[in-house]
Coordinates of C-alpha atoms in Angstrom, one line a residue:
M1 CA 52.7 47.2 -68.5
A2 CA 49.7 49.1 -66.9
A3 CA 47.4 47.6 -64.4
G4 CA 43.9 46.6 -65.2
K5 CA 42.1 43.8 -67.1
E6 CA 43.4 43.1 -70.6
S7 CA 41.4 42.1 -73.7
P8 CA 42.3 39.0 -75.6
R9 CA 43.8 41.2 -78.3
Q10 CA 46.0 43.0 -75.8
K11 CA 47.1 39.7 -74.3
M12 CA 48.1 38.7 -77.8
I13 CA 50.0 41.9 -78.3
N14 CA 51.8 41.5 -74.9
M15 CA 52.9 38.0 -76.1
M16 CA 54.2 39.5 -79.3
Y17 CA 56.2 41.9 -77.2
L18 CA 57.9 39.1 -75.3
V19 CA 58.6 37.3 -78.5
L20 CA 60.0 40.5 -80.0
T21 CA 62.3 41.0 -77.0
A22 CA 63.6 37.4 -77.3
M23 CA 64.2 37.7 -81.0
L24 CA 66.2 40.9 -80.7
A25 CA 68.8 38.9 -78.7
L26 CA 69.3 36.4 -81.6
Q27 CA 71.7 36.4 -84.4
I28 CA 69.7 37.8 -87.3
S29 CA 69.1 35.6 -90.3
N30 CA 66.9 36.1 -93.4
A31 CA 64.3 33.8 -91.8
I32 CA 64.2 35.8 -88.6
L33 CA 64.0 39.1 -90.6
Q34 CA 60.9 37.6 -92.3
K35 CA 59.4 36.8 -88.9
F36 CA 60.0 40.4 -87.7
Q37 CA 58.1 41.6 -90.8
L38 CA 55.2 39.3 -90.1
L39 CA 55.2 40.4 -86.5
N40 CA 55.1 44.1 -87.5
N41 CA 52.3 43.4 -89.9
S42 CA 50.2 41.7 -87.2
L43 CA 50.8 44.6 -84.8
E44 CA 49.8 47.2 -87.4
R45 CA 46.5 45.4 -88.1
A46 CA 45.8 45.1 -84.4
N47 CA 46.5 48.8 -83.9
S48 CA 44.1 49.8 -86.7
S49 CA 41.3 47.7 -85.1
A50 CA 42.0 49.2 -81.7
N51 CA 41.8 52.7 -83.2
E52 CA 38.3 52.0 -84.6
T53 CA 37.1 50.6 -81.3
N54 CA 38.3 53.6 -79.4
E55 CA 36.6 55.9 -81.8
K56 CA 33.3 54.1 -81.2
S57 CA 33.8 54.5 -77.5
V58 CA 34.0 58.3 -77.9
G59 CA 30.9 58.2 -80.1
A60 CA 29.0 56.3 -77.3
I61 CA 30.0 58.9 -74.8
K62 CA 28.7 61.7 -77.1
K63 CA 25.4 59.9 -77.5
E64 CA 24.9 59.7 -73.8
I65 CA 25.6 63.4 -73.4
E66 CA 23.1 64.3 -76.1
K67 CA 20.3 62.6 -74.0
P68 CA 18.2 64.8 -71.8
G69 CA 20.2 65.8 -68.7
G70 CA 23.4 64.7 -70.3
E71 CA 24.9 68.2 -70.4
K72 CA 26.3 67.6 -67.0
Y73 CA 28.8 65.2 -68.5
A74 CA 30.2 67.7 -71.0
D75 CA 33.6 67.7 -69.3
V76 CA 33.8 63.9 -69.7
L77 CA 33.4 64.3 -73.5
R78 CA 36.0 67.1 -73.5
R79 CA 38.5 64.8 -71.7
A80 CA 37.7 61.9 -74.1
N81 CA 38.4 64.2 -77.1
D82 CA 41.7 65.2 -75.4
V83 CA 42.6 61.6 -75.0
R84 CA 41.9 60.9 -78.7
K85 CA 43.9 64.0 -79.7
L86 CA 47.0 63.1 -77.5
T87 CA 46.9 59.6 -78.9
A88 CA 46.6 60.7 -82.5
E89 CA 49.6 63.0 -82.0
M90 CA 51.6 60.2 -80.4
D91 CA 50.6 57.7 -83.0
S92 CA 51.5 60.1 -85.8
Y93 CA 54.9 60.8 -84.3
I94 CA 55.7 57.1 -84.1
G95 CA 54.4 56.7 -87.6
S96 CA 56.9 59.3 -88.9
L97 CA 59.8 57.5 -87.1
K98 CA 58.8 54.3 -88.8
Q99 CA 59.0 56.0 -92.2
E100 CA 62.5 57.3 -91.3
V101 CA 63.5 53.7 -90.4
I102 CA 62.2 52.5 -93.7
N103 CA 64.2 55.2 -95.5
A104 CA 67.3 54.1 -93.6
G105 CA 66.7 50.7 -95.2
G106 CA 66.6 52.2 -98.7
G107 CA 62.9 52.7 -98.8
F108 CA 60.3 50.3 -100.2
D109 CA 61.0 48.1 -103.2
A110 CA 58.2 48.6 -105.7
E111 CA 58.6 45.0 -107.0
T112 CA 58.7 43.1 -103.7
G113 CA 56.6 45.5 -101.6
G114 CA 59.2 45.2 -98.8
V115 CA 62.1 47.3 -97.6
K116 CA 65.0 47.3 -100.1
N117 CA 67.7 46.5 -97.5
P118 CA 65.9 44.9 -94.5
S119 CA 69.2 43.8 -92.9
E120 CA 70.4 47.4 -92.5
E121 CA 71.5 47.9 -88.9
E122 CA 74.1 50.7 -88.9
K123 CA 71.8 53.4 -90.4
V124 CA 69.0 52.4 -88.0
A125 CA 71.4 52.8 -85.0
I126 CA 72.6 56.2 -86.3
L127 CA 69.0 57.4 -86.6
M128 CA 67.6 56.0 -83.3
V129 CA 70.7 55.9 -81.0
G130 CA 73.2 58.3 -82.5
A131 CA 76.9 58.6 -82.1
N132 CA 76.6 60.4 -78.8
K133 CA 73.3 59.1 -77.6
N134 CA 71.5 61.9 -79.4
G135 CA 69.4 59.8 -81.7
K136 CA 65.6 60.0 -82.0
G137 CA 65.1 57.0 -79.7
Y138 CA 65.8 59.3 -76.8
E139 CA 63.2 61.7 -77.9
L140 CA 60.8 58.8 -78.4
K141 CA 61.3 57.7 -74.9
K142 CA 60.6 61.2 -73.6
K143 CA 57.4 61.6 -75.6
L144 CA 56.1 58.2 -74.7
N145 CA 56.5 58.8 -71.0
E146 CA 55.1 62.3 -71.2
Y147 CA 52.1 60.8 -73.0
V148 CA 51.5 58.5 -70.0
I149 CA 51.7 61.5 -67.6
A150 CA 49.2 63.5 -69.7
L151 CA 46.8 60.5 -70.0
Q152 CA 47.0 59.8 -66.2
K153 CA 45.5 63.3 -65.6
L154 CA 42.5 62.5 -67.8
G155 CA 41.8 59.0 -66.6
D156 CA 41.2 57.0 -63.5
P157 CA 43.3 58.5 -60.6
S158 CA 43.2 55.2 -58.7
V159 CA 45.1 53.4 -61.5
K160 CA 48.8 54.1 -61.8
M161 CA 50.0 53.8 -65.4
S162 CA 53.5 52.5 -66.0
N163 CA 56.0 54.2 -68.3
L164 CA 55.9 52.9 -71.9
A165 CA 59.6 53.4 -72.5
I166 CA 62.0 52.0 -69.9
D167 CA 65.7 51.0 -69.8
A168 CA 66.8 47.3 -69.7
S169 CA 67.5 47.5 -65.9
E170 CA 63.8 48.4 -65.3
D171 CA 62.3 45.7 -67.5
P172 CA 61.3 42.5 -65.6
A173 CA 61.4 40.5 -68.8
L174 CA 65.2 41.2 -69.0
A175 CA 66.0 40.5 -65.3
K176 CA 67.8 37.3 -66.1
T177 CA 69.8 38.4 -69.1
D178 CA 73.5 39.1 -69.2
V179 CA 75.1 42.1 -67.5
T180 CA 75.8 43.9 -70.8
T181 CA 72.2 43.7 -71.9
R182 CA 70.9 44.9 -68.5
K183 CA 73.1 48.1 -68.8
K184 CA 71.5 49.2 -72.1
D185 CA 69.2 52.2 -72.1
F186 CA 65.9 52.1 -74.0
S187 CA 67.4 53.3 -77.3
E188 CA 70.4 50.9 -77.2
L189 CA 68.2 48.0 -76.2
Y190 CA 65.7 48.3 -79.0
F191 CA 67.6 50.0 -81.9
A192 CA 71.3 49.2 -81.6
Q193 CA 72.3 46.3 -83.9
T194 CA 68.7 46.1 -84.9
P195 CA 67.7 45.5 -88.6
V196 CA 64.9 47.5 -90.2
P197 CA 62.0 45.0 -89.7
A198 CA 62.8 44.6 -86.0
A199 CA 62.9 48.3 -85.5
L200 CA 59.6 48.7 -87.2
A201 CA 58.1 45.9 -85.0
V202 CA 59.4 47.7 -81.9
L203 CA 57.7 51.0 -83.0
S204 CA 54.5 49.2 -83.9
Q205 CA 54.5 47.6 -80.4
K206 CA 54.8 51.0 -78.8
Q207 CA 51.8 52.2 -80.9
S208 CA 49.8 49.2 -79.6
E209 CA 50.7 50.2 -76.0
V210 CA 49.5 53.7 -76.7
R211 CA 46.2 52.4 -78.1
R212 CA 45.8 50.1 -75.0
L213 CA 46.2 53.0 -72.6
E214 CA 43.8 55.1 -74.7
A215 CA 41.2 52.3 -74.5
Q216 CA 41.7 52.0 -70.8
T217 CA 41.2 55.7 -70.2
L218 CA 38.2 55.9 -72.5
E219 CA 36.6 52.9 -70.7
Y220 CA 36.9 54.8 -67.4
L221 CA 35.4 57.9 -68.9
A222 CA 32.5 55.9 -70.4
K223 CA 31.7 54.6 -67.0
Q224 CA 31.3 58.1 -65.7
V225 CA 28.3 58.6 -68.0
G226 CA 26.8 55.2 -67.2
I227 CA 28.2 53.3 -70.1
Q228 CA 29.7 49.9 -69.1
E229 CA 30.4 47.4 -71.7
I230 CA 29.8 43.8 -70.7
K231 CA 32.8 41.8 -71.8
F232 CA 32.1 38.1 -72.1
D233 CA 35.6 36.9 -71.1
E234 CA 34.8 33.3 -70.0
I235 CA 33.6 30.8 -72.7
F236 CA 32.3 27.3 -72.3
A237 CA 30.5 24.6 -74.3
V238 CA 26.8 24.1 -74.0
V239 CA 25.0 20.9 -75.0
I240 CA 21.2 20.9 -75.0
P241 CA 19.9 17.3 -75.7
D242 CA 16.3 16.4 -76.5
A243 CA 16.6 13.6 -74.0
R244 CA 19.1 12.2 -71.6
A245 CA 18.2 8.6 -72.4
V246 CA 17.2 7.0 -75.6
V247 CA 16.0 3.5 -76.6
A248 CA 18.3 1.5 -79.0
G249 CA 17.4 2.4 -82.6
Q250 CA 16.0 5.8 -81.5
K251 CA 17.8 9.0 -82.7
Y252 CA 19.7 11.1 -80.2
H253 CA 19.5 14.8 -81.0
A254 CA 21.3 17.6 -79.3
E255 CA 22.2 21.3 -80.0
I256 CA 25.8 22.3 -79.4
A257 CA 26.6 26.0 -78.7
I258 CA 29.0 28.4 -77.0
G259 CA 28.1 29.9 -73.7
A260 CA 29.8 32.9 -72.2
Y261 CA 29.7 35.1 -69.1
S262 CA 31.5 38.1 -67.8
K263 CA 33.7 37.8 -64.7
S264 CA 33.2 41.5 -64.1
I265 CA 29.5 41.2 -63.2
T266 CA 27.4 38.8 -61.2
P267 CA 23.9 38.4 -62.6
R268 CA 20.9 37.9 -60.4
I269 CA 19.2 34.6 -61.2
S270 CA 15.9 33.4 -59.8
I271 CA 13.6 30.5 -60.1
N272 CA 9.9 31.3 -59.8
G273 CA 10.9 34.6 -58.2
S274 CA 13.3 33.1 -55.6
S275 CA 17.0 33.9 -55.9
I276 CA 19.4 31.0 -56.3
P277 CA 23.2 30.8 -55.8
V278 CA 25.4 31.9 -58.7
K279 CA 28.9 30.5 -59.4
D280 CA 31.1 31.3 -62.5
G281 CA 28.2 33.2 -64.1
K282 CA 25.8 30.2 -63.8
G283 CA 22.9 29.7 -61.4
I284 CA 22.8 26.5 -59.4
Y285 CA 19.2 25.2 -59.2
E286 CA 18.5 22.0 -57.2
L287 CA 15.4 20.5 -55.7
T288 CA 13.9 17.2 -54.7
A289 CA 11.4 16.2 -57.4
Q290 CA 7.9 15.9 -56.1
G291 CA 5.5 13.2 -57.3
G292 CA 1.8 13.6 -58.1
E293 CA -0.6 12.3 -60.7
Y294 CA 1.5 10.2 -63.1
D295 CA 0.3 9.2 -66.6
K296 CA -0.1 5.6 -67.8
N297 CA 3.7 5.5 -68.5
G298 CA 4.6 6.6 -65.0
K299 CA 5.6 10.1 -66.0
L300 CA 4.8 13.6 -64.6
T301 CA 5.7 16.9 -66.2
R302 CA 6.7 19.9 -64.1
S303 CA 7.9 23.3 -65.1
F304 CA 9.6 26.4 -63.7
R305 CA 10.3 30.0 -64.7
A306 CA 14.0 31.1 -64.8
S307 CA 14.9 34.8 -64.7
V308 CA 18.3 36.3 -65.3
S309 CA 18.9 40.0 -64.5
Y310 CA 22.0 41.9 -65.5
P311 CA 23.2 45.5 -65.8
A312 CA 22.9 46.8 -69.3
P313 CA 25.5 49.2 -70.9
D314 CA 23.1 52.1 -70.3
G315 CA 23.1 51.4 -66.5
S316 CA 19.6 49.9 -66.5
L317 CA 18.8 46.4 -65.2
K318 CA 17.6 44.0 -67.9
T319 CA 15.9 40.7 -67.3
V320 CA 15.6 37.6 -69.5
D321 CA 12.9 35.0 -68.7
K322 CA 12.7 31.4 -69.8
E323 CA 10.2 28.7 -69.1
E324 CA 11.7 25.2 -68.7
S325 CA 10.1 21.9 -68.0
Y326 CA 11.3 18.5 -66.7
T327 CA 9.9 15.0 -66.4
V328 CA 9.4 13.3 -63.0
L329 CA 9.5 9.5 -63.3
Q330 CA 7.3 7.4 -61.0
P331 CA 9.7 5.8 -58.5
S332 CA 9.9 2.0 -58.9
V333 CA 12.2 -0.7 -57.8
Q334 CA 12.2 -4.4 -58.3
I335 CA 14.1 -7.5 -57.2
E336 CA 15.7 -9.4 -60.0
S337 CA 13.8 -12.6 -59.4
A338 CA 10.5 -14.1 -60.6
S339 CA 9.3 -14.2 -57.0
L340 CA 10.6 -12.9 -53.6
P341 CA 13.4 -15.3 -52.6
P342 CA 13.3 -16.9 -49.1
L343 CA 15.8 -15.6 -46.6
Y344 CA 17.8 -17.8 -44.3
F345 CA 18.2 -17.0 -40.6
K346 CA 21.5 -15.4 -39.7
C347 CA 22.9 -15.9 -43.2
A348 CA 24.2 -13.6 -45.9
N349 CA 21.2 -13.4 -48.3
E350 CA 22.4 -11.5 -51.4
I351 CA 19.7 -9.6 -53.3
Q352 CA 20.0 -7.6 -56.5
T353 CA 17.6 -4.7 -56.9
S354 CA 17.1 -2.4 -59.9
S355 CA 15.0 0.6 -61.0
P356 CA 14.4 0.8 -64.8
G357 CA 12.7 4.1 -64.4
L358 CA 15.6 5.8 -62.6
G359 CA 18.3 4.2 -64.6
A360 CA 21.7 5.8 -63.8
L361 CA 20.1 7.9 -61.1
Y362 CA 19.3 4.8 -59.0
S363 CA 21.6 4.9 -56.0
P364 CA 19.6 3.1 -53.3
T365 CA 19.9 2.9 -49.5
F366 CA 18.4 0.0 -47.6
G367 CA 16.7 -0.2 -44.2
G368 CA 13.8 -1.9 -42.5
S369 CA 13.2 -4.3 -39.6
G370 CA 14.1 -7.9 -38.6
A371 CA 17.5 -7.9 -40.2
E372 CA 20.8 -6.2 -40.8
F373 CA 21.1 -4.6 -44.3
I374 CA 24.6 -4.4 -45.8
P375 CA 24.8 -2.4 -49.0
G376 CA 27.0 -3.7 -51.8
G377 CA 26.8 -1.0 -54.5
G378 CA 25.0 -1.2 -57.9
G379 CA 21.7 -2.0 -56.2
K380 CA 23.0 -5.0 -54.3
V381 CA 22.3 -5.6 -50.7
T382 CA 23.1 -8.4 -48.2
V383 CA 20.3 -9.1 -45.8
V384 CA 21.1 -10.9 -42.6
P385 CA 17.8 -11.8 -40.8
N386 CA 17.7 -11.9 -37.0
S387 CA 13.9 -12.6 -36.7
A388 CA 11.2 -14.7 -38.3
Q389 CA 9.9 -11.8 -40.4
V390 CA 11.9 -9.2 -42.4
T391 CA 10.7 -6.0 -44.0
M392 CA 13.2 -4.3 -46.4
N393 CA 12.7 -0.6 -47.3
V394 CA 14.4 0.6 -50.5
S395 CA 15.0 4.4 -50.7
N396 CA 16.5 6.6 -53.3
G397 CA 17.5 10.3 -52.7
G398 CA 15.8 10.2 -49.3
S399 CA 12.4 8.9 -50.6
V400 CA 11.2 5.4 -49.9
L401 CA 10.5 3.6 -53.3
K402 CA 9.0 0.4 -52.0
S403 CA 8.9 -2.0 -49.0
F404 CA 9.4 -5.8 -49.5
P405 CA 8.2 -8.4 -46.9
F406 CA 10.2 -11.6 -46.7
R407 CA 9.7 -15.0 -45.0
V408 CA 12.6 -16.3 -43.0
R409 CA 13.7 -20.0 -43.0
R410 CA 15.9 -21.9 -40.8
V411 CA 19.1 -23.2 -42.4
P412 CA 18.4 -26.7 -43.8
K413 CA 20.1 -29.5 -42.0
P414 CA 23.1 -31.0 -43.8
D415 CA 23.1 -34.5 -45.3
V416 CA 25.5 -36.6 -43.2
Y417 CA 27.0 -39.6 -44.8
F418 CA 30.2 -41.8 -44.5
T419 CA 33.0 -42.8 -46.9
N420 CA 35.8 -45.3 -46.8
Q421 CA 39.5 -44.8 -47.3
S422 CA 39.1 -44.4 -51.1
G423 CA 36.3 -41.8 -50.7
A424 CA 33.4 -44.2 -51.7
K425 CA 30.2 -43.9 -49.7
L426 CA 29.6 -46.7 -47.3
N427 CA 26.7 -49.1 -48.0
E428 CA 24.4 -48.5 -45.1
K429 CA 21.8 -50.9 -46.4
G430 CA 23.9 -53.8 -47.8
G431 CA 26.8 -53.5 -45.3
E432 CA 30.6 -53.6 -45.8
T433 CA 33.2 -56.3 -45.7
A434 CA 34.8 -56.5 -42.3
A435 CA 38.4 -57.1 -43.6
S436 CA 38.5 -54.3 -46.2
L437 CA 37.3 -51.3 -44.1
R438 CA 40.2 -49.5 -42.4
V439 CA 39.1 -45.8 -42.5
I440 CA 35.7 -44.2 -41.9
N441 CA 35.2 -40.5 -42.8
A442 CA 32.1 -38.5 -41.8
V443 CA 30.9 -35.9 -44.3
A444 CA 28.3 -33.1 -43.8
A445 CA 27.0 -31.9 -47.1
A446 CA 24.8 -28.8 -47.5
D447 CA 21.4 -28.8 -49.0
E448 CA 21.8 -28.2 -52.8
N449 CA 19.3 -25.3 -53.0
F450 CA 20.8 -23.7 -49.9
K451 CA 24.3 -24.1 -51.3
T452 CA 23.3 -22.4 -54.6
T453 CA 21.6 -19.4 -53.0
N454 CA 24.0 -19.0 -50.0
P455 CA 27.4 -20.4 -50.9
K456 CA 29.1 -18.3 -48.2
D457 CA 27.1 -19.9 -45.5
A458 CA 27.1 -23.5 -46.7
A459 CA 30.4 -24.8 -45.2
F460 CA 29.5 -27.7 -43.0
R461 CA 31.8 -30.2 -41.2
V462 CA 31.4 -33.1 -38.8
A463 CA 33.6 -31.7 -35.9
E464 CA 33.4 -34.8 -33.7
Y465 CA 32.1 -38.4 -34.0
Q466 CA 32.8 -41.8 -32.4
V467 CA 32.9 -45.2 -34.2
F468 CA 32.0 -48.3 -32.1
L469 CA 32.6 -52.0 -33.0
A470 CA 29.7 -54.1 -31.6
R471 CA 29.0 -57.8 -31.5
G472 CA 25.5 -58.6 -30.5
S473 CA 24.8 -56.4 -27.5
K474 CA 28.4 -56.2 -26.5
P475 CA 30.7 -53.2 -27.6
L476 CA 34.2 -54.4 -28.4
G477 CA 36.0 -51.0 -28.7
S478 CA 35.7 -47.5 -30.2
V479 CA 37.6 -44.8 -32.0
V480 CA 37.0 -41.0 -31.6
S481 CA 37.6 -38.5 -34.4
N482 CA 37.7 -34.7 -33.8
G483 CA 37.1 -34.0 -37.5
G484 CA 38.6 -35.7 -40.5
P485 CA 38.9 -39.4 -41.3
A486 CA 38.9 -41.9 -38.4
N487 CA 41.5 -44.7 -38.5
I488 CA 39.7 -47.9 -37.4
S489 CA 42.5 -50.3 -38.1
S490 CA 42.5 -51.4 -34.4
L491 CA 38.8 -52.2 -34.6
A492 CA 39.1 -53.9 -38.0
Q493 CA 41.6 -56.5 -36.5
Q494 CA 38.8 -57.7 -34.2
A495 CA 35.9 -57.4 -36.7
Q496 CA 34.2 -60.4 -38.2
A497 CA 31.1 -61.1 -40.3
G498 CA 28.0 -60.4 -38.3
D499 CA 29.5 -57.6 -36.3
R500 CA 28.5 -53.9 -36.9
Y501 CA 30.0 -50.5 -36.7
V502 CA 27.9 -48.0 -34.8
I503 CA 28.8 -44.4 -35.7
E504 CA 27.6 -41.6 -33.3
I505 CA 27.7 -38.0 -34.5
K506 CA 28.5 -35.9 -31.5
R507 CA 29.0 -32.4 -33.1
V508 CA 28.4 -30.8 -36.5
E509 CA 29.5 -27.2 -37.2
R510 CA 28.9 -24.6 -39.9
R511 CA 31.1 -21.7 -40.8
N512 CA 29.0 -18.6 -41.8
F513 CA 29.8 -15.7 -44.1
K514 CA 31.6 -13.8 -41.3
G515 CA 34.0 -16.8 -40.7
E516 CA 32.3 -17.6 -37.4
I517 CA 31.6 -21.2 -36.3
E518 CA 28.1 -22.2 -35.3
S519 CA 27.0 -25.6 -33.9
V520 CA 24.3 -27.4 -36.0
E521 CA 21.6 -29.6 -34.4
I522 CA 21.0 -32.7 -36.5
G523 CA 18.5 -34.5 -34.2
S524 CA 17.7 -38.3 -34.6
S525 CA 20.1 -38.7 -37.5
S526 CA 23.1 -38.6 -35.2
I527 CA 23.5 -42.5 -35.0
T528 CA 24.2 -44.7 -38.0
T529 CA 24.8 -48.5 -38.1
I530 CA 27.0 -50.2 -40.8
N531 CA 26.6 -54.0 -40.8
L532 CA 29.7 -56.1 -41.6
K533 CA 29.8 -59.3 -43.7

């Protein structure tokens, strides 16, 4: 294989060569013979197409020389014609060998259109290998490699062409085959024990290699006179929608096309005259959209001019321009609540924001004063106030969309009440029966509204309280609880109608959203009296 970039057609031919090499190592069946015939037909069609393309290349060189001042390239045209002549002779020689191989197989069958005896191997071997290695395969090898030497003198001196006919020991594709195969020379490898269709496919493949080297050389010569074909060798899908967002019930319309670029050239792409980076043949244009005078729907149209410059086949620089426009939406943001919610001091106040105008582009950041702002993703933010006033700034893409002022409230005091051993609330007004009360439990319940808006901060508990049994002005005893129910059985044994339990709340605590414990001031509600009857 020669160095240099390969066309898609040549890549296909190279793949056929690998398949051909593998198939030659198989036991030949009728099915495989048919595959060889199909392979040969494909190669012959590709060779015919390559010949037409190469002829056009010479014609293009001739046209350039006919232009004013083109006479200085006369030697280039001479070399191009020499390339075509050498190739035609080589192709004709291989064509004559193919006819001899067909004759070895009995010639063509007029009824089937195929070779009469496609499985013939012995006559092919006699023709191409010979009894004493004097078959025409050896002459073919010599002519193929002499063709490469002659072409090398006419083409690019910096590109070393590889021989077209090599022995098995020189072929990388056969490096891992058995020792017997690796010892075979070119003729033995491709024409010994080889049926007619396989031998024809080998010869057609060599013709394709000849055409490839011819094309490579003519391409080099064309460049000498300023002709450089732009080969679009990278293809990608392009989707051009009328709009990125549609309302339910509205039609979505888009044009789908194929885009392509050449890896061999880098176009110059500019926006409004300023160059932009180019990657994989595509320009990367990025800017921060600027606002201005929006219409009644909050939209603003802006436009830019894109220019793409590239080298044309004649060596000149061609430029394609296109005007493009885009819509800037007026930035907006809202809090998903009918009114601004109150914030509670040092609590996790969760707020959901949204921006209908930005839609999927809405990726906000939060800042401001008077609080810590903890982003939660999807437009959510947790605001933890540390002062009486909070201002929250909502930004998107580095631009402030809106500022929201909030009032800050103190955490509502919990409702403290008491229950008996069965969990029923004690009757503070009507009193309790002295003989039945054995356990008193103090409960601190969060304000219902606060519990709804700030559930992570609404965990209250009575951490310490003391229960006194009093008769008149005289205390008879007390029980202290450090949280949880207080067992007052020792007091109940002394209690009688007319006495009272005096409960003093000493400490109430709240666990905040961080898991930290804070003391809660409950003021005058710290003492409660339960009359006994």
